[in-house]
PDB file of C-alpha atoms and ligand atoms in Angstrom:
ATOM      1  CA  MET A 231      11.611  15.054 -12.503  1.00  0.00           C
ATOM      2  CA  ALA A 232       9.856  17.891 -12.446  1.00  0.00           C
ATOM      3  CA  GLN A 233       6.527  16.367 -14.227  1.00  0.00           C
ATOM      4  CA  ASN A 234       6.330  14.279 -11.099  1.00  0.00           C
ATOM      5  CA  ARG A 235       6.181  16.913  -8.545  1.00  0.00           C
ATOM      6  CA  ALA A 236       2.791  18.180  -9.189  1.00  0.00           C
ATOM      7  CA  ARG A 237       1.757  20.980  -6.194  1.00  0.00           C
ATOM      8  CA  VAL A 238      -1.487  20.720  -4.710  1.00  0.00           C
ATOM      9  CA  GLN A 239      -3.900  23.246  -2.756  1.00  0.00           C
ATOM     10  CA  PRO A 240      -3.906  22.040   0.583  1.00  0.00           C
ATOM     11  CA  VAL A 241      -7.243  21.634   2.428  1.00  0.00           C
ATOM     12  CA  VAL A 242      -5.956  23.193   5.614  1.00  0.00           C
ATOM     13  CA  ALA A 243      -2.552  21.415   6.323  1.00  0.00           C
ATOM     14  CA  GLY A 244       0.113  23.770   7.305  1.00  0.00           C
ATOM     15  CA  GLY A 245      -1.661  26.436   8.769  1.00  0.00           C
ATOM     16  CA  LYS A 246      -3.742  29.118   7.336  1.00  0.00           C
ATOM     17  CA  GLY A 247      -2.921  29.905   3.804  1.00  0.00           C
ATOM     18  CA  ARG A 248       0.442  27.786   3.350  1.00  0.00           C
ATOM     19  CA  SER A 249       0.271  25.949   0.183  1.00  0.00           C
ATOM     20  CA  VAL A 250       2.198  22.377   1.139  1.00  0.00           C
ATOM     21  CA  SER A 251       2.041  19.488  -1.286  1.00  0.00           C
ATOM     22  CA  ILE A 252       2.881  15.604  -0.962  1.00  0.00           C
ATOM     23  CA  GLU A 253       5.860  15.012  -2.935  1.00  0.00           C
ATOM     24  CA  ARG A 254       5.171  12.402  -5.566  1.00  0.00           C
ATOM     25  CA  ASN A 255       8.683  10.467  -5.681  1.00  0.00           C
ATOM     26  CA  PRO A 256      10.735  11.544  -2.641  1.00  0.00           C
ATOM     27  CA  SER A 257      13.813   9.585  -1.855  1.00  0.00           C
ATOM     28  CA  ILE A 258      12.280   7.382   0.865  1.00  0.00           C
ATOM     29  CA  LEU A 259      14.925   4.379   0.268  1.00  0.00           C
ATOM     30  CA  GLY A 260      17.876   7.048   1.097  1.00  0.00           C
ATOM     31  CA  MET A 261      16.123   7.793   4.502  1.00  0.00           C
ATOM     32  CA  ARG A 262      18.309   5.022   6.612  1.00  0.00           C
ATOM     33  CA  THR A 263      16.878   5.224   9.959  1.00  0.00           C
ATOM     34  CA  LYS A 264      13.777   4.368  11.720  1.00  0.00           C
ATOM     35  CA  SER A 265      13.585   7.716  13.552  1.00  0.00           C
ATOM     36  CA  GLU A 266      13.981   9.467   9.648  1.00  0.00           C
ATOM     37  CA  LEU A 267      11.055   7.582   8.691  1.00  0.00           C
ATOM     38  CA  VAL A 268       8.849   8.289  11.514  1.00  0.00           C
ATOM     39  CA  ASP A 269       9.738  12.017  11.041  1.00  0.00           C
ATOM     40  CA  TYR A 270       9.036  11.668   7.608  1.00  0.00           C
ATOM     41  CA  VAL A 271       5.580   9.768   7.834  1.00  0.00           C
ATOM     42  CA  ASP A 272       4.356  12.050  10.654  1.00  0.00           C
ATOM     43  CA  SER A 273       5.104  15.294   8.129  1.00  0.00           C
ATOM     44  CA  LEU A 274       2.859  13.242   5.496  1.00  0.00           C
ATOM     45  CA  PHE A 275       0.195  13.230   7.778  1.00  0.00           C
ATOM     46  CA  ALA A 276       0.663  16.721   8.516  1.00  0.00           C
ATOM     47  CA  GLN A 277       0.808  17.799   4.392  1.00  0.00           C
ATOM     48  CA  GLU A 278      -2.227  15.907   3.785  1.00  0.00           C
ATOM     49  CA  GLY A 279      -4.122  17.585   6.601  1.00  0.00           C
ATOM     50  CA  SER A 280      -7.336  15.343   7.690  1.00  0.00           C
ATOM     51  CA  ALA A 281      -6.084  14.204  10.742  1.00  0.00           C
ATOM     52  CA  GLN A 282      -5.717  17.970  11.627  1.00  0.00           C
ATOM     53  CA  GLN A 283      -9.101  18.609  10.077  1.00  0.00           C
ATOM     54  CA  LEU A 284     -10.336  16.220  12.205  1.00  0.00           C
ATOM     55  CA  GLY A 285      -8.943  17.138  15.312  1.00  0.00           C
ATOM     56  CA  VAL A 286      -6.722  14.066  15.970  1.00  0.00           C
ATOM     57  CA  ASP A 287      -4.506  14.381  19.057  1.00  0.00           C
ATOM     58  CA  ALA A 288      -1.077  14.864  16.997  1.00  0.00           C
ATOM     59  CA  ALA A 289       1.111  13.798  20.088  1.00  0.00           C
ATOM     60  CA  LYS A 290      -0.760  10.784  20.030  1.00  0.00           C
ATOM     61  CA  LEU A 291      -0.511  10.315  16.024  1.00  0.00           C
ATOM     62  CA  ARG A 292       2.973  10.799  16.376  1.00  0.00           C
ATOM     63  CA  ALA A 293       3.419   8.124  19.386  1.00  0.00           C
ATOM     64  CA  LEU A 294       1.474   5.819  17.099  1.00  0.00           C
ATOM     65  CA  ILE A 295       3.466   6.055  14.054  1.00  0.00           C
ATOM     66  CA  GLU A 296       6.866   5.506  16.176  1.00  0.00           C
ATOM     67  CA  ARG A 297       4.941   2.558  17.842  1.00  0.00           C
ATOM     68  CA  VAL A 298       3.925   1.006  14.417  1.00  0.00           C
ATOM     69  CA  SER A 299       7.421   1.479  12.800  1.00  0.00           C
ATOM     70  CA  ARG A 300       8.750  -0.790  15.785  1.00  0.00           C
ATOM     71  CA  HIS A 301       6.659  -3.713  14.703  1.00  0.00           C
ATOM     72  CA  TYR A 302       7.579  -3.406  11.328  1.00  0.00           C
ATOM     73  CA  LYS A 303      10.826  -5.939  10.569  1.00  0.00           C
ATOM     74  CA  GLN A 304      13.693  -5.822   8.626  1.00  0.00           C
ATOM     75  CA  ASN A 305      12.747  -7.621   5.297  1.00  0.00           C
ATOM     76  CA  PRO A 306      14.379  -6.741   1.800  1.00  0.00           C
ATOM     77  CA  TYR A 307      10.554  -5.232   0.938  1.00  0.00           C
ATOM     78  CA  HIS A 308       7.867  -5.809   3.617  1.00  0.00           C
ATOM     79  CA  ASN A 309       9.847  -3.314   6.018  1.00  0.00           C
ATOM     80  CA  PHE A 310       8.618   0.311   7.130  1.00  0.00           C
ATOM     81  CA  HIS A 311      10.043   1.557   4.169  1.00  0.00           C
ATOM     82  CA  HIS A 312       7.346  -0.008   2.099  1.00  0.00           C
ATOM     83  CA  ALA A 313       4.793   1.417   4.961  1.00  0.00           C
ATOM     84  CA  ALA A 314       6.281   4.954   4.521  1.00  0.00           C
ATOM     85  CA  ASP A 315       6.132   4.560   0.869  1.00  0.00           C
ATOM     86  CA  THR A 316       2.609   3.413   0.764  1.00  0.00           C
ATOM     87  CA  VAL A 317       1.336   6.366   3.158  1.00  0.00           C
ATOM     88  CA  ASN A 318       3.159   8.750   0.636  1.00  0.00           C
ATOM     89  CA  THR A 319       1.511   7.449  -2.074  1.00  0.00           C
ATOM     90  CA  ILE A 320      -1.910   7.357  -1.002  1.00  0.00           C
ATOM     91  CA  GLY A 321      -1.435  10.759   0.634  1.00  0.00           C
ATOM     92  CA  TRP A 322      -0.734  12.163  -3.188  1.00  0.00           C
ATOM     93  CA  MET A 323      -3.236  10.286  -4.735  1.00  0.00           C
ATOM     94  CA  ILE A 324      -6.126  11.485  -2.239  1.00  0.00           C
ATOM     95  CA  THR A 325      -5.086  15.213  -2.581  1.00  0.00           C
ATOM     96  CA  ARG A 326      -5.536  14.770  -6.343  1.00  0.00           C
ATOM     97  CA  PRO A 327      -8.088  17.128  -7.523  1.00  0.00           C
ATOM     98  CA  VAL A 328     -11.227  15.276  -7.388  1.00  0.00           C
ATOM     99  CA  LEU A 329     -10.155  13.104  -4.565  1.00  0.00           C
ATOM    100  CA  ARG A 330      -9.342  16.091  -2.373  1.00  0.00           C
ATOM    101  CA  VAL A 331     -12.596  17.440  -2.897  1.00  0.00           C
ATOM    102  CA  LYS A 332     -14.731  14.135  -2.920  1.00  0.00           C
ATOM    103  CA  LEU A 333     -13.635  12.233  -0.384  1.00  0.00           C
ATOM    104  CA  PRO A 334     -14.542  12.628   3.360  1.00  0.00           C
ATOM    105  CA  VAL A 335     -12.081  13.935   5.767  1.00  0.00           C
ATOM    106  CA  TYR A 336     -12.514  10.898   8.084  1.00  0.00           C
ATOM    107  CA  ARG A 337     -12.397   8.394   5.207  1.00  0.00           C
ATOM    108  CA  ARG A 338      -9.025   9.858   4.055  1.00  0.00           C
ATOM    109  CA  PHE A 339      -7.611   9.722   7.216  1.00  0.00           C
ATOM    110  CA  LEU A 340      -8.480   6.088   7.506  1.00  0.00           C
ATOM    111  CA  LEU A 341      -6.638   5.528   4.260  1.00  0.00           C
ATOM    112  CA  MET A 342      -3.468   7.223   5.366  1.00  0.00           C
ATOM    113  CA  LEU A 343      -3.926   5.545   8.977  1.00  0.00           C
ATOM    114  CA  THR A 344      -4.262   1.901   6.966  1.00  0.00           C
ATOM    115  CA  ALA A 345      -1.535   2.702   4.766  1.00  0.00           C
ATOM    116  CA  LEU A 346       0.857   2.801   7.613  1.00  0.00           C
ATOM    117  CA  ILE A 347      -0.287  -0.320   9.122  1.00  0.00           C
ATOM    118  CA  HIS A 348      -1.337  -2.298   6.372  1.00  0.00           C
ATOM    119  CA  ASP A 349       1.959  -5.030   6.346  1.00  0.00           C
ATOM    120  CA  ILE A 350       2.502  -4.504  10.478  1.00  0.00           C
ATOM    121  CA  GLU A 351       4.601  -7.768  11.511  1.00  0.00           C
ATOM    122  CA  HIS A 352       5.048  -8.569   7.921  1.00  0.00           C
ATOM    123  CA  PRO A 353       7.115 -11.573   8.448  1.00  0.00           C
ATOM    124  CA  GLY A 354       8.683 -11.594   5.238  1.00  0.00           C
ATOM    125  CA  HIS A 355       6.970 -14.471   3.562  1.00  0.00           C
ATOM    126  CA  ASN A 356       3.578 -14.859   2.260  1.00  0.00           C
ATOM    127  CA  ASN A 357       0.353 -16.275   3.206  1.00  0.00           C
ATOM    128  CA  GLN A 358       1.020 -19.600   1.144  1.00  0.00           C
ATOM    129  CA  TRP A 359       4.182 -20.260   3.449  1.00  0.00           C
ATOM    130  CA  GLU A 360       1.916 -19.803   6.834  1.00  0.00           C
ATOM    131  CA  VAL A 361      -0.512 -22.079   5.650  1.00  0.00           C
ATOM    132  CA  GLN A 362       1.957 -24.823   3.982  1.00  0.00           C
ATOM    133  CA  THR A 363       4.406 -24.415   7.385  1.00  0.00           C
ATOM    134  CA  GLN A 364       0.882 -24.633   9.357  1.00  0.00           C
ATOM    135  CA  SER A 365       2.246 -21.752  11.603  1.00  0.00           C
ATOM    136  CA  PRO A 366       0.437 -20.609  14.398  1.00  0.00           C
ATOM    137  CA  LEU A 367      -0.605 -17.325  12.664  1.00  0.00           C
ATOM    138  CA  ALA A 368      -2.280 -19.902  10.027  1.00  0.00           C
ATOM    139  CA  LYS A 369      -4.145 -21.992  12.625  1.00  0.00           C
ATOM    140  CA  LYS A 370      -5.193 -18.672  14.442  1.00  0.00           C
ATOM    141  CA  TYR A 371      -6.887 -16.922  11.138  1.00  0.00           C
ATOM    142  CA  ASP A 372      -7.975 -20.177   9.814  1.00  0.00           C
ATOM    143  CA  ASN A 373      -5.523 -20.155   6.655  1.00  0.00           C
ATOM    144  CA  GLU A 374      -7.396 -17.247   5.224  1.00  0.00           C
ATOM    145  CA  ALA A 375      -5.934 -13.887   4.556  1.00  0.00           C
ATOM    146  CA  VAL A 376      -3.604 -14.611   7.370  1.00  0.00           C
ATOM    147  CA  LEU A 377      -1.037 -11.912   7.452  1.00  0.00           C
ATOM    148  CA  GLU A 378      -3.458  -9.122   6.830  1.00  0.00           C
ATOM    149  CA  LYS A 379      -5.857 -10.731   9.624  1.00  0.00           C
ATOM    150  CA  HIS A 380      -2.669 -10.176  11.689  1.00  0.00           C
ATOM    151  CA  SER A 381      -1.578  -6.827  10.778  1.00  0.00           C
ATOM    152  CA  TYR A 382      -5.408  -5.881  11.341  1.00  0.00           C
ATOM    153  CA  LYS A 383      -5.214  -7.723  14.872  1.00  0.00           C
ATOM    154  CA  VAL A 384      -2.009  -5.939  15.965  1.00  0.00           C
ATOM    155  CA  THR A 385      -3.640  -2.455  14.708  1.00  0.00           C
ATOM    156  CA  VAL A 386      -6.608  -3.204  16.990  1.00  0.00           C
ATOM    157  CA  GLU A 387      -4.520  -3.969  19.888  1.00  0.00           C
ATOM    158  CA  ILE A 388      -2.244  -1.206  19.882  1.00  0.00           C
ATOM    159  CA  LEU A 389      -5.156   1.605  19.250  1.00  0.00           C
ATOM    160  CA  ALA A 390      -6.725  -0.144  22.650  1.00  0.00           C
ATOM    161  CA  ASP A 391      -3.685   1.020  24.582  1.00  0.00           C
ATOM    162  CA  PRO A 392      -4.744   4.777  25.799  1.00  0.00           C
ATOM    163  CA  ALA A 393      -1.547   6.214  24.741  1.00  0.00           C
ATOM    164  CA  TYR A 394      -2.233   5.588  21.237  1.00  0.00           C
ATOM    165  CA  ASP A 395      -5.821   5.714  21.043  1.00  0.00           C
ATOM    166  CA  LEU A 396      -6.539   8.077  18.343  1.00  0.00           C
ATOM    167  CA  PHE A 397     -10.246   7.433  18.222  1.00  0.00           C
ATOM    168  CA  LEU A 398     -10.963   7.802  22.018  1.00  0.00           C
ATOM    169  CA  PRO A 399     -12.301  11.641  21.699  1.00  0.00           C
ATOM    170  CA  PHE A 400     -14.831  10.607  18.829  1.00  0.00           C
ATOM    171  CA  GLY A 401     -16.787   7.968  20.727  1.00  0.00           C
ATOM    172  CA  LYS A 402     -17.266   4.042  21.053  1.00  0.00           C
ATOM    173  CA  LYS A 403     -19.947   4.146  17.999  1.00  0.00           C
ATOM    174  CA  LYS A 404     -17.592   6.089  15.590  1.00  0.00           C
ATOM    175  CA  ALA A 405     -14.387   3.980  16.711  1.00  0.00           C
ATOM    176  CA  GLN A 406     -16.080   0.723  16.028  1.00  0.00           C
ATOM    177  CA  ALA A 407     -17.534   1.739  12.643  1.00  0.00           C
ATOM    178  CA  TRP A 408     -13.735   3.243  11.859  1.00  0.00           C
ATOM    179  CA  LEU A 409     -11.994  -0.076  12.531  1.00  0.00           C
ATOM    180  CA  ARG A 410     -14.390  -1.811  10.313  1.00  0.00           C
ATOM    181  CA  ILE A 411     -13.426   0.718   7.372  1.00  0.00           C
ATOM    182  CA  ILE A 412      -9.755  -0.242   8.349  1.00  0.00           C
ATOM    183  CA  GLU A 413     -10.471  -3.970   8.633  1.00  0.00           C
ATOM    184  CA  GLN A 414     -11.934  -3.965   4.927  1.00  0.00           C
ATOM    185  CA  LEU A 415      -9.024  -1.878   3.896  1.00  0.00           C
ATOM    186  CA  VAL A 416      -6.172  -4.056   5.007  1.00  0.00           C
ATOM    187  CA  LEU A 417      -8.356  -7.033   3.911  1.00  0.00           C
ATOM    188  CA  ALA A 418      -8.269  -6.058   0.197  1.00  0.00           C
ATOM    189  CA  THR A 419      -4.714  -5.747   0.168  1.00  0.00           C
ATOM    190  CA  ASP A 420      -4.660  -9.789   0.213  1.00  0.00           C
ATOM    191  CA  PHE A 421      -2.967 -10.422  -3.296  1.00  0.00           C
ATOM    192  CA  ALA A 422      -4.611 -14.010  -3.668  1.00  0.00           C
ATOM    193  CA  LEU A 423      -8.097 -12.113  -4.148  1.00  0.00           C
ATOM    194  CA  HIS A 424      -6.733  -9.668  -6.415  1.00  0.00           C
ATOM    195  CA  GLN A 425      -8.064 -11.105  -9.857  1.00  0.00           C
ATOM    196  CA  GLN A 426     -11.189 -11.504  -8.267  1.00  0.00           C
ATOM    197  CA  PHE A 427     -11.384  -7.816  -6.890  1.00  0.00           C
ATOM    198  CA  MET A 428     -10.215  -6.625 -10.538  1.00  0.00           C
ATOM    199  CA  ASP A 429     -13.327  -8.614 -11.763  1.00  0.00           C
ATOM    200  CA  GLU A 430     -15.831  -7.139  -9.416  1.00  0.00           C
ATOM    201  CA  PHE A 431     -14.218  -3.592  -9.603  1.00  0.00           C
ATOM    202  CA  ARG A 432     -14.489  -3.332 -13.304  1.00  0.00           C
ATOM    203  CA  ALA A 433     -17.934  -4.664 -13.305  1.00  0.00           C
ATOM    204  CA  TYR A 434     -18.961  -2.534 -10.518  1.00  0.00           C
ATOM    205  CA  LEU A 435     -17.495   0.755 -12.225  1.00  0.00           C
ATOM    206  CA  ALA A 436     -19.271  -0.339 -15.620  1.00  0.00           C
ATOM    207  CA  ASN A 437     -22.531  -0.395 -14.031  1.00  0.00           C
ATOM    208  CA  HIS A 438     -22.429   3.074 -11.751  1.00  0.00           C
ATOM    209  CA  SER A 439     -22.442   6.145 -11.954  1.00  0.00           C
ATOM    210  CA  HIS A 440     -18.946   7.998  -9.881  1.00  0.00           C
ATOM    211  CA  ASP A 441     -21.326   8.811  -7.107  1.00  0.00           C
ATOM    212  CA  PHE A 442     -19.059   9.694  -3.802  1.00  0.00           C
ATOM    213  CA  SER A 443     -22.290   9.708  -1.591  1.00  0.00           C
ATOM    214  CA  ASP A 444     -22.833   6.293  -2.268  1.00  0.00           C
ATOM    215  CA  PRO A 445     -21.056   4.165   0.389  1.00  0.00           C
ATOM    216  CA  ASP A 446     -20.903   1.204  -1.572  1.00  0.00           C
ATOM    217  CA  PHE A 447     -19.075   3.804  -4.035  1.00  0.00           C
ATOM    218  CA  LEU A 448     -16.375   5.055  -1.957  1.00  0.00           C
ATOM    219  CA  GLY A 449     -15.988   1.508  -0.566  1.00  0.00           C
ATOM    220  CA  TRP A 450     -14.861   0.408  -3.789  1.00  0.00           C
ATOM    221  CA  ILE A 451     -12.663   3.379  -4.849  1.00  0.00           C
ATOM    222  CA  GLU A 452     -10.825   3.368  -1.439  1.00  0.00           C
ATOM    223  CA  ARG A 453     -10.053  -0.500  -1.523  1.00  0.00           C
ATOM    224  CA  ALA A 454      -8.794   0.350  -5.090  1.00  0.00           C
ATOM    225  CA  LEU A 455      -6.896   3.364  -3.523  1.00  0.00           C
ATOM    226  CA  LEU A 456      -5.124   1.133  -0.952  1.00  0.00           C
ATOM    227  CA  LYS A 457      -4.420  -1.768  -3.425  1.00  0.00           C
ATOM    228  CA  ALA A 458      -2.821   0.612  -5.830  1.00  0.00           C
ATOM    229  CA  ALA A 459      -0.647   2.680  -3.268  1.00  0.00           C
ATOM    230  CA  ASP A 460       0.511  -0.367  -2.112  1.00  0.00           C
ATOM    231  CA  ILE A 461       1.978  -1.545  -5.462  1.00  0.00           C
ATOM    232  CA  ALA A 462       2.808   1.610  -6.679  1.00  0.00           C
ATOM    233  CA  ASN A 463       6.253   1.201  -6.609  1.00  0.00           C
ATOM    234  CA  THR A 464       6.081   0.033 -10.385  1.00  0.00           C
ATOM    235  CA  SER A 465       4.680   3.447 -11.126  1.00  0.00           C
ATOM    236  CA  LYS A 466       7.351   5.549 -10.217  1.00  0.00           C
ATOM    237  CA  PRO A 467      10.470   6.450 -12.290  1.00  0.00           C
ATOM    238  CA  PHE A 468      12.221   3.763 -14.123  1.00  0.00           C
ATOM    239  CA  PRO A 469      15.473   3.504 -11.971  1.00  0.00           C
ATOM    240  CA  GLU A 470      13.321   3.924  -8.605  1.00  0.00           C
ATOM    241  CA  ALA A 471      10.924   1.277  -9.355  1.00  0.00           C
ATOM    242  CA  MET A 472      13.715  -1.118 -10.325  1.00  0.00           C
ATOM    243  CA  VAL A 473      15.123  -0.818  -6.666  1.00  0.00           C
ATOM    244  CA  TRP A 474      12.020  -1.604  -5.252  1.00  0.00           C
ATOM    245  CA  GLY A 475      11.488  -4.465  -7.982  1.00  0.00           C
ATOM    246  CA  ARG A 476      14.804  -5.784  -6.837  1.00  0.00           C
ATOM    247  CA  ARG A 477      13.935  -5.994  -3.448  1.00  0.00           C
ATOM    248  CA  VAL A 478      10.661  -7.447  -3.573  1.00  0.00           C
ATOM    249  CA  MET A 479      12.224 -10.890  -5.783  1.00  0.00           C
ATOM    250  CA  MET A 480      14.876 -10.776  -3.029  1.00  0.00           C
ATOM    251  CA  GLU A 481      11.895 -11.575  -0.851  1.00  0.00           C
ATOM    252  CA  PHE A 482      10.131 -13.928  -3.214  1.00  0.00           C
ATOM    253  CA  TRP A 483      13.550 -15.977  -3.938  1.00  0.00           C
ATOM    254  CA  SER A 484      14.308 -16.271  -0.230  1.00  0.00           C
ATOM    255  CA  GLN A 485      11.083 -18.001  -0.013  1.00  0.00           C
ATOM    256  CA  GLY A 486      11.600 -20.084  -2.857  1.00  0.00           C
ATOM    257  CA  VAL A 487      14.745 -21.070  -1.586  1.00  0.00           C
ATOM    258  CA  LEU A 488      13.019 -22.416   1.649  1.00  0.00           C
ATOM    259  CA  GLU A 489       9.978 -23.881  -0.154  1.00  0.00           C
ATOM    260  CA  LYS A 490      12.584 -26.070  -2.122  1.00  0.00           C
ATOM    261  CA  LYS A 491      14.544 -27.107   1.029  1.00  0.00           C
ATOM    262  CA  HIS A 492      11.085 -28.241   2.618  1.00  0.00           C
ATOM    263  CA  ASN A 493      10.224 -29.982  -1.038  1.00  0.00           C
ATOM    264  CA  PHE A 494       6.745 -27.765  -0.896  1.00  0.00           C
ATOM    265  CA  PRO A 495       5.505 -26.433  -4.285  1.00  0.00           C
ATOM    266  CA  VAL A 496       7.456 -23.358  -5.319  1.00  0.00           C
ATOM    267  CA  GLY A 497       5.490 -20.280  -5.755  1.00  0.00           C
ATOM    268  CA  PRO A 498       4.889 -19.043  -9.158  1.00  0.00           C
ATOM    269  CA  LEU A 499       7.432 -15.847  -8.501  1.00  0.00           C
ATOM    270  CA  ASN A 500       9.756 -17.622  -6.171  1.00  0.00           C
ATOM    271  CA  ASP A 501      12.166 -19.415  -8.107  1.00  0.00           C
ATOM    272  CA  PRO A 502      15.456 -17.965  -8.372  1.00  0.00           C
ATOM    273  CA  GLU A 503      16.390 -20.162 -11.100  1.00  0.00           C
ATOM    274  CA  THR A 504      13.967 -19.817 -13.326  1.00  0.00           C
ATOM    275  CA  VAL A 505      11.954 -16.312 -12.465  1.00  0.00           C
ATOM    276  CA  LYS A 506      13.741 -13.264 -14.286  1.00  0.00           C
ATOM    277  CA  LEU A 507      13.663 -10.116 -12.672  1.00  0.00           C
ATOM    278  CA  ASN A 508      12.892  -8.179 -15.722  1.00  0.00           C
ATOM    279  CA  ALA A 509      10.082 -10.398 -17.215  1.00  0.00           C
ATOM    280  CA  ALA A 510       8.684 -10.798 -13.748  1.00  0.00           C
ATOM    281  CA  GLN A 511       7.959  -7.104 -13.042  1.00  0.00           C
ATOM    282  CA  ALA A 512       6.666  -6.472 -17.048  1.00  0.00           C
ATOM    283  CA  GLY A 513       4.115  -9.428 -16.204  1.00  0.00           C
ATOM    284  CA  PHE A 514       3.202  -7.872 -12.955  1.00  0.00           C
ATOM    285  CA  ILE A 515       2.719  -4.283 -14.895  1.00  0.00           C
ATOM    286  CA  ARG A 516       0.788  -5.958 -17.588  1.00  0.00           C
ATOM    287  CA  PHE A 517      -1.556  -8.528 -15.950  1.00  0.00           C
ATOM    288  CA  ALA A 518      -1.762  -7.065 -12.243  1.00  0.00           C
ATOM    289  CA  ALA A 519      -1.134  -3.236 -11.905  1.00  0.00           C
ATOM    290  CA  MET A 520      -2.057  -1.729 -15.495  1.00  0.00           C
ATOM    291  CA  GLU A 521      -5.912  -2.024 -15.406  1.00  0.00           C
ATOM    292  CA  LEU A 522      -6.480  -0.976 -11.731  1.00  0.00           C
ATOM    293  CA  PHE A 523      -4.890   2.219 -12.278  1.00  0.00           C
ATOM    294  CA  GLU A 524      -6.629   2.652 -15.550  1.00  0.00           C
ATOM    295  CA  LEU A 525      -9.757   2.345 -13.934  1.00  0.00           C
ATOM    296  CA  LEU A 526      -8.791   4.551 -10.860  1.00  0.00           C
ATOM    297  CA  SER A 527      -7.598   7.481 -13.304  1.00  0.00           C
ATOM    298  CA  GLU A 528     -11.072   7.086 -15.029  1.00  0.00           C
ATOM    299  CA  VAL A 529     -12.363   8.531 -11.609  1.00  0.00           C
ATOM    300  CA  GLU A 530      -9.367  10.824 -10.719  1.00  0.00           C
ATOM    301  CA  PRO A 531      -7.859  12.449 -13.747  1.00  0.00           C
ATOM    302  CA  GLY A 532      -5.105  13.477 -11.387  1.00  0.00           C
ATOM    303  CA  LEU A 533      -3.821   9.616 -11.153  1.00  0.00           C
ATOM    304  CA  GLU A 534      -3.004   9.432 -15.237  1.00  0.00           C
ATOM    305  CA  GLU A 535       0.972  10.520 -14.314  1.00  0.00           C
ATOM    306  CA  MET A 536       1.142   6.968 -12.749  1.00  0.00           C
ATOM    307  CA  VAL A 537      -0.621   4.887 -15.985  1.00  0.00           C
ATOM    308  CA  GLU A 538       2.141   6.579 -18.153  1.00  0.00           C
ATOM    309  CA  ASN A 539       4.686   5.578 -15.751  1.00  0.00           C
ATOM    310  CA  LEU A 540       3.909   2.036 -15.570  1.00  0.00           C
ATOM    311  CA  ARG A 541       3.361   1.821 -19.614  1.00  0.00           C
ATOM    312  CA  THR A 542       6.755   3.415 -19.861  1.00  0.00           C
ATOM    313  CA  ASN A 543       8.117   0.909 -17.092  1.00  0.00           C
ATOM    314  CA  LEU A 544       6.461  -2.072 -18.818  1.00  0.00           C
ATOM    315  CA  GLU A 545       7.971  -1.108 -22.482  1.00  0.00           C
ATOM    316  CA  LEU A 546      11.559  -0.644 -20.390  1.00  0.00           C
ATOM    317  CA  TYR A 547      11.192  -4.301 -18.612  1.00  0.00           C
ATOM    318  CA  GLU A 548      10.098  -5.850 -21.889  1.00  0.00           C
ATOM    319  CA  GLU A 549      12.903  -4.602 -23.524  1.00  0.00           C
ATOM    320  CA  LYS A 550      15.469  -5.565 -20.906  1.00  0.00           C
ATOM    321  CA  ALA A 551      13.774  -8.930 -20.819  1.00  0.00           C
ATOM    322  CA  ARG A 552      14.377  -9.466 -24.441  1.00  0.00           C
ATOM    323  CA  ARG A 553      17.829  -8.456 -24.041  1.00  0.00           C
ATOM    324  CA  GLY A 554      18.282 -10.991 -21.175  1.00  0.00           C
ATOM    325  CA  ASP A 555      19.445  -8.101 -19.137  1.00  0.00           C
ATOM    326  CA  GLY A 556      20.487  -9.510 -15.294  1.00  0.00           C
ATOM    327  CA  LEU A 557      19.574  -8.361 -11.659  1.00  0.00           C
ATOM    328  CA  PHE A 558      21.334  -5.254 -11.630  1.00  0.00           C
ATOM    329  CA  GLU A 559      21.569  -4.323 -15.485  1.00  0.00           C
TER     330      GLU A 559
HETATM  331 ZN1   ZN B 613       1.895  -3.733   1.684  1.00  0.00          ZN
END
């Protein structure tokens, strides 16, 4: 799909004068092994370029990616494919014409890193399940943003190991500030707060200019970018969006089966008997995804093609829902 393969001028990645670009829709789901995915994520960091510009130890970064890959579980959706996909998408987004110039290099690197770790050790069911079952993690993290706090905690522990401590050469003060940024980014991916985030983000943009030197503006844009990258599979070309959509519904439905078995309230998207893929995906695009991408594309017009894909996919899902198409039609 040529229109989805916009080329970008690199910052410095790939050596002097070499033009590299992050492909918008690589076939990540076609990558079968973890080592293939590790190679791929490593290449994304190289293509995006911020790690190299900052002087991050390339061997340590590679080791970290491999270590992180081992902490992702084999869930239908929240697995290392999703992590690699999120790194690809954030890398593509932050190398669009405005963002690649306006975002500070270290913030770009932190976005790439957070995309990599944001769902580490995700158990394949959501926070509500952790809280309902009063799991050890729910108790540990006071029933709030349980999985996001856990992913952050695991990341901090890995980065504390000298074999993976990418921040060591930058000094303690910077390392602590960078960890705080990562924490805020990971916590922003808690979907329970999505509507609240959207209300506040919309109001913020309506009342502030696009001033990338303002730390508040930078924080809002970065949280929105990571949230968008996290759900950007809905903005892929339709056949691929459907594959990701099936995967996420599989994970929800398997939680729904458990919820019924344990007589817990069944989550709104989790009942395989009543929730249909096409209607659920259309509803997700219409009510959760669309406005986030629209607002971001006002800041970075280079993201407009994601909005266009979302509009197309919404129409196609709604058409399929009207026809009553099944999961694999
Ligand atoms: Zn995610």
